Amino acid sequence: MTVKQTAGRDNLGKLAPQFAALNDDVLFGEVWSRESALSLHDRSMITIACLMTSGDFPQLKAHFKMGKDHGISKDEAVEIVTHLAFYAGWPKNLFKIFLRVISRKRE
């Protein structure tokens, strides 16, 4: 059963009705419904990975819930976070820490 997405209209319908319609009808309506190309489970895993690597944490909570609804298990969710920590978390943060340490030594 397909669930009609209305988050765009619910949150932005009055302010930006065209954007809300595109969000709900194109992104969640047309793109997410192409299950013959990619399952909802796999789309959710990809979306969660994208949101984590870009730091879009407010959206992440909703997409983890959506992922659960699309069959992502708790073990898979933990594995996504663990795997991405090595590619998206540590490299970005270790470089920032390195720069702070170097700049303090120069002072």
Tab-separated table of C-alpha atoms in Angstrom:
chain	number	residue	atom	x	y	z
A	1	MET	CA	0.000	0.000	0.000
A	2	THR	CA	1.406	3.361	-1.045
A	3	VAL	CA	1.264	6.126	1.542
A	4	LYS	CA	0.571	9.598	0.153
A	5	GLN	CA	3.249	11.994	1.363
A	6	THR	CA	1.904	15.359	2.512
A	7	ALA	CA	4.789	16.696	4.619
A	8	GLY	CA	5.603	19.413	2.086
A	9	ARG	CA	2.045	20.670	1.898
A	10	ASP	CA	1.576	20.325	5.654
A	11	ASN	CA	4.680	22.354	6.480
A	12	LEU	CA	5.187	24.651	3.493
A	13	GLY	CA	1.888	24.661	1.624
A	14	LYS	CA	0.934	28.222	2.468
A	15	LEU	CA	4.419	29.698	2.164
A	16	ALA	CA	5.660	27.860	-0.937
A	17	PRO	CA	2.859	25.829	-2.497
A	18	GLN	CA	4.737	24.909	-5.695
A	19	PHE	CA	7.783	23.691	-3.777
A	20	ALA	CA	5.506	21.710	-1.455
A	21	ALA	CA	3.777	20.103	-4.429
A	22	LEU	CA	7.115	19.169	-6.024
A	23	ASN	CA	8.342	17.693	-2.750
A	24	ASP	CA	5.234	15.588	-2.230
A	25	ASP	CA	4.320	14.683	-5.806
A	26	VAL	CA	7.656	14.423	-7.601
A	27	LEU	CA	10.170	13.395	-4.919
A	28	PHE	CA	7.933	11.229	-2.769
A	29	GLY	CA	5.324	10.494	-5.412
A	30	GLU	CA	7.260	9.721	-8.573
A	31	VAL	CA	10.851	9.067	-7.454
A	32	TRP	CA	10.156	6.999	-4.337
A	33	SER	CA	7.485	4.970	-6.137
A	34	ARG	CA	9.925	3.578	-8.717
A	35	GLU	CA	10.298	0.312	-6.806
A	36	SER	CA	11.096	-1.669	-9.946
A	37	ALA	CA	14.369	0.279	-10.164
A	38	LEU	CA	15.220	0.390	-6.436
A	39	SER	CA	13.310	-0.966	-3.450
A	40	LEU	CA	11.986	1.313	-0.705
A	41	HIS	CA	14.377	-0.449	1.676
A	42	ASP	CA	17.375	0.416	-0.498
A	43	ARG	CA	16.155	3.965	-1.175
A	44	SER	CA	15.845	4.488	2.571
A	45	MET	CA	19.368	3.192	3.189
A	46	ILE	CA	20.764	5.526	0.521
A	47	THR	CA	18.783	8.490	1.836
A	48	ILE	CA	19.907	7.876	5.417
A	49	ALA	CA	23.518	7.679	4.251
A	50	CYS	CA	23.187	10.948	2.315
A	51	LEU	CA	21.592	12.758	5.228
A	52	MET	CA	24.239	11.512	7.647
A	53	THR	CA	27.162	12.495	5.441
A	54	SER	CA	25.747	15.943	4.799
A	55	GLY	CA	24.858	16.510	8.466
A	56	ASP	CA	21.131	16.949	7.899
A	57	PHE	CA	20.256	15.570	11.306
A	58	PRO	CA	16.771	17.103	11.652
A	59	GLN	CA	15.627	15.112	8.594
A	60	LEU	CA	17.481	11.997	9.704
A	61	LYS	CA	15.046	11.138	12.501
A	62	ALA	CA	12.111	11.064	10.087
A	63	HIS	CA	14.052	9.020	7.545
A	64	PHE	CA	15.156	6.458	10.133
A	65	LYS	CA	11.468	6.005	11.006
A	66	MET	CA	10.593	5.773	7.325
A	67	GLY	CA	13.440	3.283	6.864
A	68	LYS	CA	12.035	1.129	9.650
A	69	ASP	CA	8.672	1.203	7.883
A	70	HIS	CA	10.511	0.133	4.702
A	71	GLY	CA	12.092	-2.879	6.404
A	72	ILE	CA	15.430	-1.582	7.672
A	73	SER	CA	16.216	-3.592	10.791
A	74	LYS	CA	17.787	-2.210	13.953
A	75	ASP	CA	20.973	-4.139	13.119
A	76	GLU	CA	21.081	-2.599	9.637
A	77	ALA	CA	20.551	0.910	11.064
A	78	VAL	CA	23.411	0.391	13.523
A	79	GLU	CA	25.609	-0.907	10.709
A	80	ILE	CA	24.827	2.137	8.542
A	81	VAL	CA	25.909	4.466	11.363
A	82	THR	CA	29.009	2.400	12.152
A	83	HIS	CA	30.101	2.180	8.530
A	84	LEU	CA	29.554	5.869	7.841
A	85	ALA	CA	31.424	6.920	10.965
A	86	PHE	CA	34.637	5.856	9.269
A	87	TYR	CA	33.892	7.663	6.013
A	88	ALA	CA	31.879	10.696	7.026
A	89	GLY	CA	32.442	11.240	10.729
A	90	TRP	CA	36.048	10.728	11.641
A	91	PRO	CA	37.734	12.094	8.494
A	92	LYS	CA	35.861	15.381	8.699
A	93	ASN	CA	36.239	15.812	12.437
A	94	LEU	CA	39.822	14.592	12.731
A	95	PHE	CA	40.915	17.124	10.120
A	96	LYS	CA	39.163	19.919	12.047
A	97	ILE	CA	40.837	18.809	15.284
A	98	PHE	CA	44.211	18.657	13.516
A	99	LEU	CA	43.781	22.232	12.267
A	100	ARG	CA	42.891	23.451	15.772
A	101	VAL	CA	45.947	21.770	17.273
A	102	ILE	CA	48.238	23.215	14.599
A	103	SER	CA	46.819	26.730	14.996
A	104	ARG	CA	47.258	26.584	18.807
A	105	LYS	CA	50.891	25.511	18.472
A	106	ARG	CA	51.554	28.531	16.238
A	107	GLU	CA	50.203	30.978	18.840
